[in-house]
Short mmCIF file of C-alpha atoms in Angstrom, two decimals:
data_model
loop_
_atom_site.label_atom_id
_atom_site.label_comp_id
_atom_site.label_asym_id
_atom_site.label_seq_id
_atom_site.Cartn_x
_atom_site.Cartn_y
_atom_site.Cartn_z
CA MET U 1338 0.08 0.03 0.02
CA GLN U 1339 1.61 3.59 -0.81
CA HIS U 1340 1.14 6.15 1.64
CA ASP U 1341 1.39 9.08 -0.76
CA GLU U 1342 -2.22 7.18 -1.83
CA PRO U 1343 -5.15 9.35 -0.47
CA MET U 1344 -7.06 7.89 2.24
CA ILE U 1345 -10.63 8.67 0.87
CA VAL U 1346 -11.24 9.27 -2.69
CA ILE U 1347 -15.11 10.36 -3.94
CA LYS U 1348 -15.40 10.46 -7.53
CA HIS U 1349 -18.89 11.58 -9.22
CA LEU U 1350 -21.01 10.80 -6.01
CA VAL U 1351 -24.84 11.25 -6.44
CA LYS U 1352 -27.32 10.59 -4.04
CA GLN U 1353 -30.96 10.71 -5.08
CA PHE U 1354 -34.00 10.45 -2.10
CA GLY U 1355 -37.13 10.27 -4.30
CA ASN U 1356 -37.23 13.40 -6.43
CA LEU U 1357 -34.48 15.37 -4.00
CA ARG U 1358 -31.14 15.15 -5.26
CA ALA U 1359 -29.28 15.17 -1.97
CA VAL U 1360 -25.75 14.94 -3.23
CA ASP U 1361 -25.59 16.12 -6.87
CA ASP U 1362 -22.15 14.83 -8.41
CA VAL U 1363 -19.58 15.42 -5.65
CA SER U 1364 -15.85 14.67 -5.91
CA LEU U 1365 -13.60 14.88 -2.94
CA THR U 1366 -10.21 13.37 -2.17
CA VAL U 1367 -8.95 13.56 1.41
CA GLY U 1368 -5.01 12.90 2.20
CA ARG U 1369 -3.76 10.81 4.88
CA GLY U 1370 -3.51 12.57 8.38
CA LYS U 1371 -5.46 15.42 6.99
CA VAL U 1372 -8.77 17.04 8.32
CA THR U 1373 -11.44 17.83 6.06
CA VAL U 1374 -14.08 20.03 7.51
CA ILE U 1375 -17.46 20.34 5.40
CA ILE U 1376 -19.78 23.01 5.93
CA GLY U 1377 -23.04 24.86 4.62
CA PRO U 1378 -26.39 25.37 5.41
CA SER U 1379 -28.93 22.62 6.51
CA GLY U 1380 -30.08 20.51 3.59
CA SER U 1381 -26.95 20.97 1.90
CA GLY U 1382 -26.07 17.30 1.40
CA LYS U 1383 -23.05 17.12 3.95
CA SER U 1384 -24.12 14.85 6.40
CA THR U 1385 -25.01 12.60 3.25
CA VAL U 1386 -21.81 12.65 1.80
CA LEU U 1387 -20.42 11.50 4.88
CA ARG U 1388 -23.05 8.93 5.67
CA CYS U 1389 -22.24 7.45 1.96
CA ILE U 1390 -18.33 7.40 2.78
CA ASN U 1391 -19.27 4.34 5.50
CA HIS U 1392 -21.98 3.29 3.34
CA LEU U 1393 -25.17 4.03 5.77
CA GLU U 1394 -26.41 5.52 2.86
CA THR U 1395 -26.02 3.73 -0.68
CA PRO U 1396 -25.30 5.83 -3.33
CA THR U 1397 -27.23 6.22 -6.20
CA SER U 1398 -24.03 6.69 -8.73
CA GLY U 1399 -20.56 7.52 -7.99
CA GLU U 1400 -17.82 5.65 -6.77
CA ILE U 1401 -15.67 5.78 -3.34
CA TRP U 1402 -12.49 4.17 -2.09
CA VAL U 1403 -11.42 4.13 1.24
CA ASP U 1404 -8.08 3.17 2.16
CA GLY U 1405 -7.56 1.96 -1.44
CA ILE U 1406 -10.48 -0.38 -0.90
CA HIS U 1407 -13.39 0.13 -3.56
CA LEU U 1408 -16.54 0.32 -1.76
CA THR U 1409 -19.01 -1.86 -3.40
CA HIS U 1410 -22.32 -3.28 -2.50
CA ASP U 1411 -20.92 -6.59 -1.04
CA ALA U 1412 -22.01 -6.80 2.69
CA LYS U 1413 -18.41 -8.20 3.43
CA ASN U 1414 -16.84 -5.25 1.89
CA ILE U 1415 -18.79 -2.89 3.58
CA ASN U 1416 -18.27 -4.39 7.37
CA ALA U 1417 -14.63 -4.18 6.28
CA VAL U 1418 -14.70 -0.51 5.33
CA ARG U 1419 -16.93 -0.03 8.46
CA ALA U 1420 -14.31 -1.69 10.80
CA GLU U 1421 -11.64 0.59 9.48
CA VAL U 1422 -13.67 4.09 9.70
CA GLY U 1423 -15.35 5.48 13.28
CA MET U 1424 -18.33 7.52 13.00
CA VAL U 1425 -19.48 10.17 15.52
CA PHE U 1426 -23.12 10.78 15.44
CA GLN U 1427 -25.21 14.42 16.25
CA GLN U 1428 -27.22 12.07 18.55
CA PHE U 1429 -24.23 9.74 20.06
CA ASN U 1430 -26.28 6.75 19.72
CA LEU U 1431 -24.77 5.05 22.62
CA PHE U 1432 -25.90 1.81 23.66
CA PRO U 1433 -28.46 2.62 26.60
CA HIS U 1434 -28.75 -1.14 27.98
CA LEU U 1435 -24.94 -1.25 28.45
CA THR U 1436 -22.59 0.45 30.76
CA VAL U 1437 -19.72 2.88 29.13
CA LEU U 1438 -17.24 0.37 29.45
CA GLU U 1439 -19.44 -2.19 27.97
CA ASN U 1440 -20.31 0.48 25.05
CA VAL U 1441 -16.58 0.57 24.36
CA THR U 1442 -15.79 -3.17 24.70
CA LEU U 1443 -18.68 -4.87 22.60
CA ALA U 1444 -17.85 -4.16 19.30
CA GLN U 1445 -14.00 -4.56 20.05
CA ARG U 1446 -15.06 -8.27 20.94
CA VAL U 1447 -17.76 -8.95 18.66
CA VAL U 1448 -15.99 -7.92 15.26
CA ARG U 1449 -12.37 -7.53 16.20
CA LYS U 1450 -12.40 -10.72 18.04
CA ARG U 1451 -10.14 -9.64 21.00
CA SER U 1452 -10.24 -11.00 24.47
CA GLU U 1453 -12.21 -9.41 27.31
CA ALA U 1454 -8.84 -8.29 29.30
CA GLU U 1455 -7.59 -6.43 25.99
CA ALA U 1456 -10.95 -4.99 24.98
CA ARG U 1457 -10.99 -3.50 28.58
CA ASP U 1458 -7.55 -2.43 28.25
CA ILE U 1459 -8.19 -0.61 25.23
CA ALA U 1460 -11.32 0.73 26.33
CA MET U 1461 -9.95 2.17 29.40
CA GLN U 1462 -6.85 4.00 27.60
CA GLN U 1463 -9.49 5.87 25.18
CA LEU U 1464 -11.87 6.66 28.29
CA THR U 1465 -8.94 8.43 29.60
CA ARG U 1466 -8.14 9.88 26.13
CA VAL U 1467 -11.37 11.59 26.21
CA GLY U 1468 -11.07 12.45 29.77
CA ILE U 1469 -13.54 10.07 31.87
CA PRO U 1470 -12.05 7.15 32.86
CA GLU U 1471 -13.99 7.20 36.20
CA LYS U 1472 -17.15 7.07 34.30
CA ALA U 1473 -16.64 3.31 32.88
CA ASN U 1474 -19.55 1.89 35.23
CA ALA U 1475 -21.90 4.32 34.61
CA TYR U 1476 -24.97 3.99 32.13
CA PRO U 1477 -25.19 6.70 29.21
CA SER U 1478 -28.28 8.14 31.05
CA GLN U 1479 -26.63 8.98 33.81
CA LEU U 1480 -23.89 11.10 31.78
CA SER U 1481 -24.39 14.84 30.39
CA GLY U 1482 -24.23 15.50 26.64
CA GLY U 1483 -20.98 16.17 26.43
CA GLN U 1484 -19.75 13.14 28.58
CA GLN U 1485 -21.87 10.48 26.23
CA GLN U 1486 -20.34 12.23 23.25
CA ARG U 1487 -16.63 11.87 24.29
CA VAL U 1488 -17.79 8.09 25.20
CA ALA U 1489 -18.75 7.74 21.19
CA ILE U 1490 -15.71 9.15 20.42
CA ALA U 1491 -14.16 6.94 22.53
CA ARG U 1492 -15.86 3.83 21.40
CA ALA U 1493 -15.08 4.47 17.76
CA LEU U 1494 -11.50 4.79 18.47
CA ALA U 1495 -11.16 1.70 20.46
CA MET U 1496 -11.50 0.21 17.10
CA ASN U 1497 -8.12 1.57 15.66
CA PRO U 1498 -10.06 3.41 12.96
CA LYS U 1499 -7.77 4.89 10.20
CA ILE U 1500 -10.57 7.49 9.79
CA MET U 1501 -12.96 9.24 11.65
CA LEU U 1502 -16.10 10.84 10.45
CA PHE U 1503 -17.88 13.31 12.70
CA ASP U 1504 -21.70 14.00 11.76
CA GLU U 1505 -22.11 17.73 13.74
CA PRO U 1506 -21.00 16.12 16.59
CA THR U 1507 -21.87 19.07 18.78
CA SER U 1508 -25.12 20.53 17.53
CA ALA U 1509 -27.16 18.61 20.07
CA LEU U 1510 -25.03 19.84 22.80
CA ASP U 1511 -25.66 22.57 25.57
CA PRO U 1512 -23.41 25.37 24.81
CA GLU U 1513 -21.17 24.72 28.07
CA MET U 1514 -20.39 21.34 27.05
CA ILE U 1515 -19.30 22.13 23.21
CA LYS U 1516 -15.93 22.83 24.00
CA GLU U 1517 -15.21 19.52 25.93
CA VAL U 1518 -15.66 17.59 22.93
CA LEU U 1519 -14.14 20.10 20.47
CA ASP U 1520 -11.28 19.95 22.63
CA VAL U 1521 -11.23 15.93 22.42
CA MET U 1522 -11.43 16.29 18.64
CA LEU U 1523 -8.68 19.05 18.51
CA GLU U 1524 -6.44 16.74 20.37
CA LEU U 1525 -7.43 14.06 17.85
CA ALA U 1526 -6.59 15.99 14.65
CA ARG U 1527 -3.24 17.10 16.23
CA SER U 1528 -2.43 13.06 16.92
CA GLY U 1529 -2.63 12.88 12.92
CA MET U 1530 -6.11 11.10 12.45
CA THR U 1531 -7.71 11.56 9.31
CA MET U 1532 -11.01 13.55 10.10
CA VAL U 1533 -13.98 14.49 8.06
CA VAL U 1534 -16.04 16.50 10.06
CA VAL U 1535 -19.64 17.88 9.23
CA THR U 1536 -20.26 20.90 12.00
CA HIS U 1537 -21.31 24.51 12.31
CA GLU U 1538 -18.54 25.50 14.57
CA MET U 1539 -16.53 28.04 12.57
CA GLY U 1540 -13.95 28.21 15.44
CA PHE U 1541 -13.14 24.53 15.22
CA ALA U 1542 -12.88 24.97 11.31
CA ARG U 1543 -10.50 27.58 11.51
CA ASN U 1544 -8.19 25.79 13.97
CA ALA U 1545 -8.27 22.49 13.01
CA ALA U 1546 -9.02 22.11 9.42
CA ASP U 1547 -6.48 21.18 6.65
CA GLU U 1548 -9.15 22.02 4.11
CA ILE U 1549 -12.71 23.44 4.44
CA VAL U 1550 -15.15 22.37 1.75
CA PHE U 1551 -18.13 24.52 1.61
CA MET U 1552 -21.79 22.65 -0.12
CA ASP U 1553 -24.68 24.18 -0.96
CA ARG U 1554 -27.62 22.15 -2.67
CA GLY U 1555 -25.98 19.19 -3.09
CA ARG U 1556 -22.94 20.77 -4.61
CA ILE U 1557 -19.42 21.62 -3.63
CA VAL U 1558 -19.82 25.46 -3.90
CA GLU U 1559 -15.87 25.70 -2.83
CA GLN U 1560 -12.79 24.24 -1.18
CA ASN U 1561 -10.07 25.63 0.05
CA THR U 1562 -7.41 25.83 3.28
CA PRO U 1563 -9.25 27.50 5.90
CA ASP U 1564 -7.03 30.88 5.63
CA ALA U 1565 -8.02 31.62 2.56
CA PHE U 1566 -11.77 30.51 2.87
CA PHE U 1567 -12.64 32.83 5.84
CA THR U 1568 -10.48 35.82 4.77
CA ASN U 1569 -10.83 35.55 1.15
CA PRO U 1570 -13.58 33.72 -0.16
CA ARG U 1571 -13.71 33.07 -3.77
CA GLU U 1572 -17.34 32.48 -4.57
CA GLU U 1573 -20.45 35.04 -4.05
CA ARG U 1574 -22.46 32.20 -2.28
CA THR U 1575 -19.72 31.71 0.37
CA ARG U 1576 -19.52 35.24 0.91
CA ALA U 1577 -23.12 35.16 1.44
CA PHE U 1578 -22.99 32.29 3.76
CA LEU U 1579 -19.79 33.56 5.66
CA SER U 1580 -21.57 36.85 6.35
CA GLN U 1581 -24.59 35.18 7.86
CA ILE U 1582 -22.62 33.15 10.28
CA LEU U 1583 -19.56 35.16 11.40
CA ARG U 1584 -21.04 38.49 12.83
CA MET K 275 -36.17 44.39 32.16
CA SER K 276 -38.78 41.81 33.19
CA LEU K 277 -38.68 38.74 31.32
CA THR K 278 -42.34 38.34 30.93
CA THR K 279 -44.09 40.28 28.23
CA GLY K 280 -47.34 38.27 28.58
CA PRO K 281 -49.99 39.10 30.25
CA GLN K 282 -49.66 39.07 34.15
CA GLN K 283 -49.71 35.49 35.92
CA PRO K 284 -51.87 34.93 38.74
CA ALA K 285 -50.42 35.33 41.91
CA ALA K 286 -50.96 32.15 43.38
CA ILE K 287 -52.49 28.79 41.43
CA PRO K 288 -56.25 28.38 43.34
CA LEU K 289 -56.48 24.86 44.75
CA ASP K 290 -58.23 22.30 42.84
CA PRO K 291 -61.84 22.64 44.27
CA THR K 292 -62.76 19.23 43.11
CA THR K 293 -60.21 18.12 45.83
CA ASP K 294 -61.48 17.99 49.58
CA HIS K 295 -58.62 18.18 51.85
CA SER K 296 -60.79 17.52 55.19
CA ALA K 297 -60.46 14.49 57.05
CA GLN K 298 -63.64 12.95 55.86
CA GLY K 299 -62.43 13.85 52.06
CA ARG K 300 -59.44 11.89 52.44
CA PHE K 301 -61.07 9.05 53.86
CA VAL K 302 -63.46 9.07 50.76
CA ASP K 303 -60.28 9.29 48.59
CA ARG K 304 -58.85 6.14 50.26
CA MET K 305 -62.39 4.17 50.04
CA ALA K 306 -62.27 5.47 46.23
CA ASN K 307 -58.80 4.08 45.54
CA TRP K 308 -59.18 0.85 47.36
CA PRO K 309 -59.14 -2.33 44.93
CA TRP K 310 -62.66 -3.32 45.62
CA TRP K 311 -62.49 -5.98 42.79
CA LEU K 312 -59.97 -8.01 44.23
CA LEU K 313 -61.94 -7.85 47.70
CA ILE K 314 -65.06 -9.30 45.88
CA ILE K 315 -62.90 -12.00 44.08
CA VAL K 316 -60.85 -13.10 46.92
CA PHE K 317 -64.73 -13.31 49.25
CA PHE K 318 -65.95 -15.76 46.70
CA GLY K 319 -62.78 -17.38 46.73
CA VAL K 320 -63.10 -17.82 49.96
CA LEU K 321 -66.44 -19.04 50.23
CA ILE K 322 -65.76 -21.50 47.33
CA ALA K 323 -62.80 -22.74 49.11
CA TRP K 324 -65.18 -23.01 52.11
CA ASN K 325 -67.47 -24.92 50.19
CA ALA K 326 -64.41 -27.22 48.73
CA MET K 327 -63.63 -28.11 52.26
CA THR K 328 -67.00 -28.52 54.05
CA SER K 329 -69.21 -29.50 51.03
CA GLU K 330 -68.35 -33.46 49.88
CA LEU K 331 -69.54 -32.35 46.55
CA TYR K 332 -67.53 -29.48 46.02
CA ALA K 333 -64.41 -31.65 47.49
CA ALA K 334 -65.27 -34.09 44.69
CA ILE K 335 -65.30 -31.74 42.10
CA PHE K 336 -62.01 -30.08 43.13
CA SER K 337 -60.10 -33.08 43.53
CA ARG K 338 -61.51 -34.14 39.49
CA LEU K 339 -60.20 -30.64 38.23
CA LEU K 340 -56.89 -31.14 39.99
CA LEU K 341 -56.57 -34.35 37.80
CA GLY K 342 -56.03 -32.29 34.62
CA ILE K 343 -54.03 -29.34 36.14
CA GLY K 344 -50.90 -30.88 35.17
CA VAL K 345 -51.81 -31.09 31.75
CA THR K 346 -53.22 -27.59 31.80
CA ILE K 347 -50.04 -26.29 33.14
CA PHE K 348 -47.63 -27.80 31.09
CA THR K 349 -49.65 -27.22 27.93
CA THR K 350 -49.24 -23.90 28.65
CA LEU K 351 -45.83 -23.61 29.24
CA VAL K 352 -44.79 -25.93 26.18
CA ALA K 353 -46.54 -24.10 23.88
CA TYR K 354 -45.78 -20.87 25.13
CA SER K 355 -41.93 -21.52 25.17
CA LEU K 356 -42.13 -22.86 21.55
CA ALA K 357 -44.31 -19.93 20.67
CA ILE K 358 -41.64 -17.46 21.91
CA VAL K 359 -39.32 -19.05 19.68
CA ILE K 360 -41.70 -18.90 16.49
CA GLY K 361 -42.57 -15.30 17.25
CA LEU K 362 -39.25 -14.06 17.84
CA THR K 363 -38.32 -15.75 14.45
CA ALA K 364 -41.15 -14.51 12.66
CA GLY K 365 -40.85 -11.18 13.96
CA LEU K 366 -37.30 -10.63 12.88
CA GLY K 367 -38.83 -11.85 9.36
CA ARG K 368 -41.05 -9.11 9.95
CA VAL K 369 -38.44 -6.29 9.83
CA SER K 370 -36.23 -7.92 7.07
CA GLN K 371 -34.97 -6.25 4.19
CA ASN K 372 -34.99 -9.46 2.29
CA PRO K 373 -38.31 -9.88 0.40
CA LEU K 374 -38.39 -13.45 0.49
CA VAL K 375 -38.35 -13.78 4.08
CA PHE K 376 -40.44 -10.81 4.58
CA ASN K 377 -43.14 -12.42 2.68
CA VAL K 378 -43.23 -15.36 4.13
CA ALA K 379 -43.14 -14.15 7.80
CA THR K 380 -46.28 -11.77 6.75
CA LEU K 381 -48.01 -14.67 5.05
CA TYR K 382 -47.89 -16.35 8.44
CA VAL K 383 -48.71 -13.71 10.67
CA GLN K 384 -51.66 -12.50 8.31
CA VAL K 385 -53.28 -15.89 7.99
CA ILE K 386 -52.79 -16.46 11.89
CA ARG K 387 -54.65 -13.25 12.97
CA GLY K 388 -57.14 -13.89 10.27
CA VAL K 389 -58.35 -17.47 11.65
CA PRO K 390 -59.85 -18.11 14.53
CA ILE K 391 -58.01 -19.89 17.31
CA LEU K 392 -60.46 -22.60 17.68
CA VAL K 393 -60.43 -23.54 14.07
CA GLN K 394 -56.68 -23.04 13.99
CA LEU K 395 -56.49 -26.11 16.45
CA LEU K 396 -58.99 -28.00 14.23
CA VAL K 397 -57.01 -27.36 11.18
CA ILE K 398 -53.50 -28.14 12.82
CA ALA K 399 -54.93 -30.95 14.24
CA PHE K 400 -56.97 -32.72 11.81
CA VAL K 401 -55.28 -31.65 8.80
CA ILE K 402 -51.76 -30.07 8.82
CA VAL K 403 -50.10 -32.80 11.15
CA PRO K 404 -51.23 -36.01 9.35
CA ILE K 405 -50.31 -33.89 5.93
CA VAL K 406 -46.84 -33.33 7.42
CA ILE K 407 -46.63 -37.04 8.81
CA ASP K 408 -47.88 -38.53 5.48
CA GLY K 409 -45.19 -36.26 3.70
CA VAL K 410 -42.47 -37.74 5.76
CA ASN K 411 -43.94 -41.29 4.97
CA LEU K 412 -43.53 -40.49 1.81
CA LEU K 413 -40.07 -39.20 1.70
CA GLY K 414 -39.21 -42.23 3.91
CA ASN K 415 -40.70 -44.69 1.08
CA ALA K 416 -39.21 -43.03 -1.50
CA LEU K 417 -35.77 -43.25 0.28
CA THR K 418 -36.18 -46.85 1.13
CA PRO K 419 -33.04 -47.90 -1.58
CA ILE K 420 -30.68 -45.60 0.73
CA LEU K 421 -31.96 -45.56 3.97
CA GLY K 422 -33.69 -49.62 4.18
CA ALA K 423 -36.96 -50.55 4.28
CA ASP K 424 -37.52 -50.01 8.15
CA ASN K 425 -35.79 -46.46 8.33
CA PHE K 426 -36.92 -43.67 10.67
CA LEU K 427 -39.14 -41.34 8.42
CA LEU K 428 -41.30 -44.40 8.44
CA ARG K 429 -41.52 -44.85 11.98
CA THR K 430 -44.35 -42.59 13.29
CA LYS K 431 -47.90 -42.59 11.61
CA PRO K 432 -50.33 -39.80 11.61
CA GLN K 433 -52.45 -41.72 14.31
CA ASP K 434 -49.22 -42.07 16.53
CA VAL K 435 -48.98 -38.69 17.14
CA PRO K 436 -50.79 -37.59 20.44
CA PHE K 437 -53.69 -35.19 20.65
CA LEU K 438 -51.56 -33.36 23.56
CA THR K 439 -48.95 -32.86 21.20
CA ARG K 440 -51.06 -31.58 18.38
CA SER K 441 -52.86 -29.11 20.87
CA ILE K 442 -49.43 -27.85 22.06
CA ILE K 443 -48.34 -27.44 18.32
CA ALA K 444 -51.55 -26.01 16.93
CA LEU K 445 -51.49 -23.23 20.12
CA ALA K 446 -47.68 -22.33 19.51
CA ILE K 447 -48.26 -21.81 15.97
CA ALA K 448 -51.39 -19.75 16.64
CA TYR K 449 -49.69 -17.30 19.54
CA GLY K 450 -46.38 -17.48 17.37
CA GLY K 451 -48.07 -15.19 15.08
CA PHE K 452 -49.21 -12.72 17.86
CA GLN K 453 -46.11 -12.65 19.40
CA ALA K 454 -44.45 -12.32 16.35
CA GLU K 455 -46.17 -8.75 15.88
CA THR K 456 -45.23 -7.90 19.54
CA PHE K 457 -41.44 -8.49 18.73
CA ARG K 458 -41.78 -6.49 15.33
CA ALA K 459 -43.22 -3.44 17.39
CA GLY K 460 -40.45 -3.72 19.90
CA ILE K 461 -37.80 -3.61 17.45
CA GLN K 462 -38.89 -1.09 15.53
CA SER K 463 -39.60 1.04 18.61
CA ILE K 464 -35.83 1.33 19.13
CA SER K 465 -34.34 4.10 17.42
CA LYS K 466 -32.60 3.93 13.85
CA GLY K 467 -29.67 5.38 15.08
CA GLN K 468 -28.72 2.48 17.22
CA MET K 469 -28.86 0.16 14.40
CA GLU K 470 -26.54 2.83 12.36
CA ALA K 471 -24.38 2.90 15.31
CA ALA K 472 -23.83 -0.64 15.74
CA ARG K 473 -23.54 -1.07 11.88
CA SER K 474 -20.78 1.81 11.97
CA LEU K 475 -18.37 -0.22 14.62
CA GLY K 476 -18.41 -2.89 11.98
CA MET K 477 -20.89 -5.39 13.11
CA SER K 478 -22.80 -7.41 10.65
CA TYR K 479 -26.88 -6.90 10.71
CA LEU K 480 -27.36 -10.10 12.90
CA GLN K 481 -24.68 -9.06 15.18
CA ALA K 482 -26.09 -5.72 16.00
CA MET K 483 -30.07 -7.30 16.50
CA ARG K 484 -28.31 -9.85 18.66
CA TYR K 485 -26.28 -7.22 20.90
CA VAL K 486 -27.95 -4.06 20.57
CA ILE K 487 -31.47 -4.13 19.17
CA LEU K 488 -33.05 -7.31 20.81
CA PRO K 489 -32.01 -6.64 24.80
CA GLN K 490 -33.35 -3.36 24.41
CA ALA K 491 -36.51 -4.52 22.16
CA VAL K 492 -37.08 -7.74 24.26
CA ARG K 493 -36.84 -5.32 27.82
CA ARG K 494 -39.79 -3.27 26.14
CA VAL K 495 -41.95 -5.57 25.22
CA LEU K 496 -41.71 -7.93 28.68
CA PRO K 497 -44.98 -6.97 29.90
CA PRO K 498 -47.03 -7.65 26.75
CA LEU K 499 -45.30 -11.09 26.72
CA GLY K 500 -46.59 -11.75 30.13
CA ASN K 501 -50.13 -10.73 29.12
CA ASP K 502 -49.51 -13.38 26.41
CA PHE K 503 -48.62 -15.87 28.91
CA ILE K 504 -51.81 -15.26 30.86
CA ALA K 505 -53.85 -15.27 27.55
CA MET K 506 -52.38 -18.69 26.58
CA LEU K 507 -53.34 -20.01 29.98
CA LYS K 508 -56.66 -19.21 29.21
CA ASP K 509 -56.65 -20.81 25.77
CA SER K 510 -55.27 -23.92 26.44
CA SER K 511 -58.96 -24.66 27.41
CA LEU K 512 -59.43 -25.19 24.02
CA VAL K 513 -57.67 -28.14 23.89
CA SER K 514 -60.68 -29.81 25.53
CA VAL K 515 -62.16 -29.93 21.87
CA LEU K 516 -59.40 -32.44 20.89
CA GLY K 517 -60.41 -34.59 24.04
CA VAL K 518 -57.06 -33.45 25.93
CA ARG K 519 -57.76 -33.94 29.41
CA ASP K 520 -57.22 -30.54 30.87
CA ILE K 521 -58.95 -29.05 33.46
CA THR K 522 -62.02 -28.15 31.13
CA GLN K 523 -62.25 -31.41 29.94
CA GLU K 524 -62.08 -32.88 33.35
CA ALA K 525 -65.29 -30.22 34.23
CA ARG K 526 -66.88 -31.21 31.26
CA LEU K 527 -66.70 -34.92 31.79
CA TYR K 528 -67.88 -34.41 35.59
CA ALA K 529 -70.62 -32.35 34.65
CA ALA K 530 -72.18 -34.60 31.93
CA ALA K 531 -72.05 -37.20 34.36
CA SER K 532 -73.40 -35.93 37.39
CA PHE K 533 -75.98 -33.01 35.73
CA ARG K 534 -74.23 -30.70 38.56
CA PHE K 535 -73.61 -27.96 35.77
CA LEU K 536 -73.69 -25.15 37.99
CA GLU K 537 -71.26 -26.20 40.73
CA THR K 538 -68.83 -27.71 38.47
CA TYR K 539 -68.56 -24.93 35.63
CA THR K 540 -68.41 -22.20 38.63
CA SER K 541 -65.29 -24.24 40.30
CA LEU K 542 -63.53 -24.32 36.99
CA ALA K 543 -64.12 -20.74 36.28
CA PHE K 544 -63.12 -19.80 39.53
CA LEU K 545 -60.01 -22.24 39.29
CA TYR K 546 -58.72 -20.50 36.11
CA LEU K 547 -59.39 -16.97 37.58
CA ALA K 548 -57.56 -17.72 40.79
CA MET K 549 -54.35 -19.07 38.30
CA THR K 550 -54.54 -15.44 36.05
CA ILE K 551 -54.55 -13.28 39.00
CA VAL K 552 -51.59 -14.52 40.22
CA LEU K 553 -50.14 -14.23 37.26
CA SER K 554 -51.15 -10.94 36.53
CA LEU K 555 -50.01 -9.66 39.84
CA GLY K 556 -46.61 -11.07 38.73
CA VAL K 557 -46.66 -9.22 35.13
CA LYS K 558 -47.28 -6.10 37.09
CA TRP K 559 -44.35 -6.59 39.42
CA LEU K 560 -42.18 -7.04 36.24
CA GLU K 561 -43.60 -4.02 34.95
CA ASN K 562 -42.79 -1.82 38.01
CA ARG K 563 -39.34 -3.41 38.06
CA LEU K 564 -38.85 -3.00 34.66
CA ASN K 565 -40.05 1.08 35.08
CA SER K 566 -37.58 1.48 38.26
CA GLU K 567 -34.41 -0.21 35.95
CA GLY K 568 -35.61 1.92 33.08
CA ARG K 569 -35.33 5.14 35.27
CA ALA K 570 -31.74 4.19 36.25
CA GLN K 571 -30.57 3.58 32.60
CA GLY K 572 -33.01 5.61 30.79
#
């Protein structure tokens, strides 16, 4: 496997929901260790692009390669790719019937076939990394939103993914909990993880992104480095969007 | 600056005039909340138990009915366990993306729900079980060159299958159809994000079902499944139609021979009632326990 090969390659991706074309001919390349932040108004198709990368949505047409593996409709192929791609959801989606520790060990044991002791060690390492090892035996409902999201990040990291996808990870959080989650994501970005992040947090985009992708109505409008994107946007549509959110 | 911009809130909410807070009112409230229904049942229960101990007729009726209690309980337990297995399988089929699996499961559920349970019992006992055994025998005959003239496929004849077995199969198939819908509803009540989170961690569909969806879904449907058990106990009386000697059949035989219809059938009804009330208290306890656990875990 060549190491200058990009981690994610998306070519001419289209996703149609009935009459609605949610993603309209999107092509995107994400390099190894790079952080790509996708921003754009609601309904612009940014989450759908993210969900196509690990096949939670089946593309209508177009092709996706993840770490050199061509994503097809074959179930084995999809499971193989998913194990390498961690995903963090807006609604956390922790398993409410399991403790925090069990949440983080379950897929390690079932998918990675790790022993209970090994899975527990890795889980505790990751829980320490996100700053809540003391909550290992609590149930998700006993945690704050920010803590739940950090457990969700630890759960994904425990699978040793090569890529982390974040689908509006702070949108369901109370304002005072957003920072604790962004701090974990920032640390992850600095550690060299390949990340694709859909977010409305412009501060994070500016600090952590290698590249910003601005989407509107299913298409990529502009793609640039954070500096150029925020200080000198090329497109009129981008300027209009930024003037709405940066005041 | 005041945050209230709407009309002024009343200074205090007046007490609900329908609630009487006097000592006499509290007494009336407590009387109204008393489980009078249980008291009435217990009263008649004591009456019948008293009769059973003092009257020779009731003693004879009860000792006769109790001959069938083993069959009633055995039928209920075995048929219910089989129904759970059938229901879970068909319920998973009802949420399957595979069109073949979905259609087979739906066909089963629709047929079962559209035919009266008594008719199902007759059809399964007198039509389906003989046809299946005949089919096995035919297969055995066809395979004699390989398996020999006296192979295991030929050993069971339709008349060898006791009516107790046929009744249990029929009740299990009938209840499996209803339980399939209970399981389906439970599975579909779990948010889509749970399946997505499990799949995004690399679990297969079946692994996600087993470790993430079903543990939550089953917990949610335990109370309706408990009520199904009570219903199964009552519907086990239908096996008397096939001559299986459960408590209902014993009652019918005794009443027909002694012409004591009133005493026999009253005692029979009370025996069922005593069992179902104990069971429904059990279901209630289970529900409370799950609710308090649910509060702890969300």
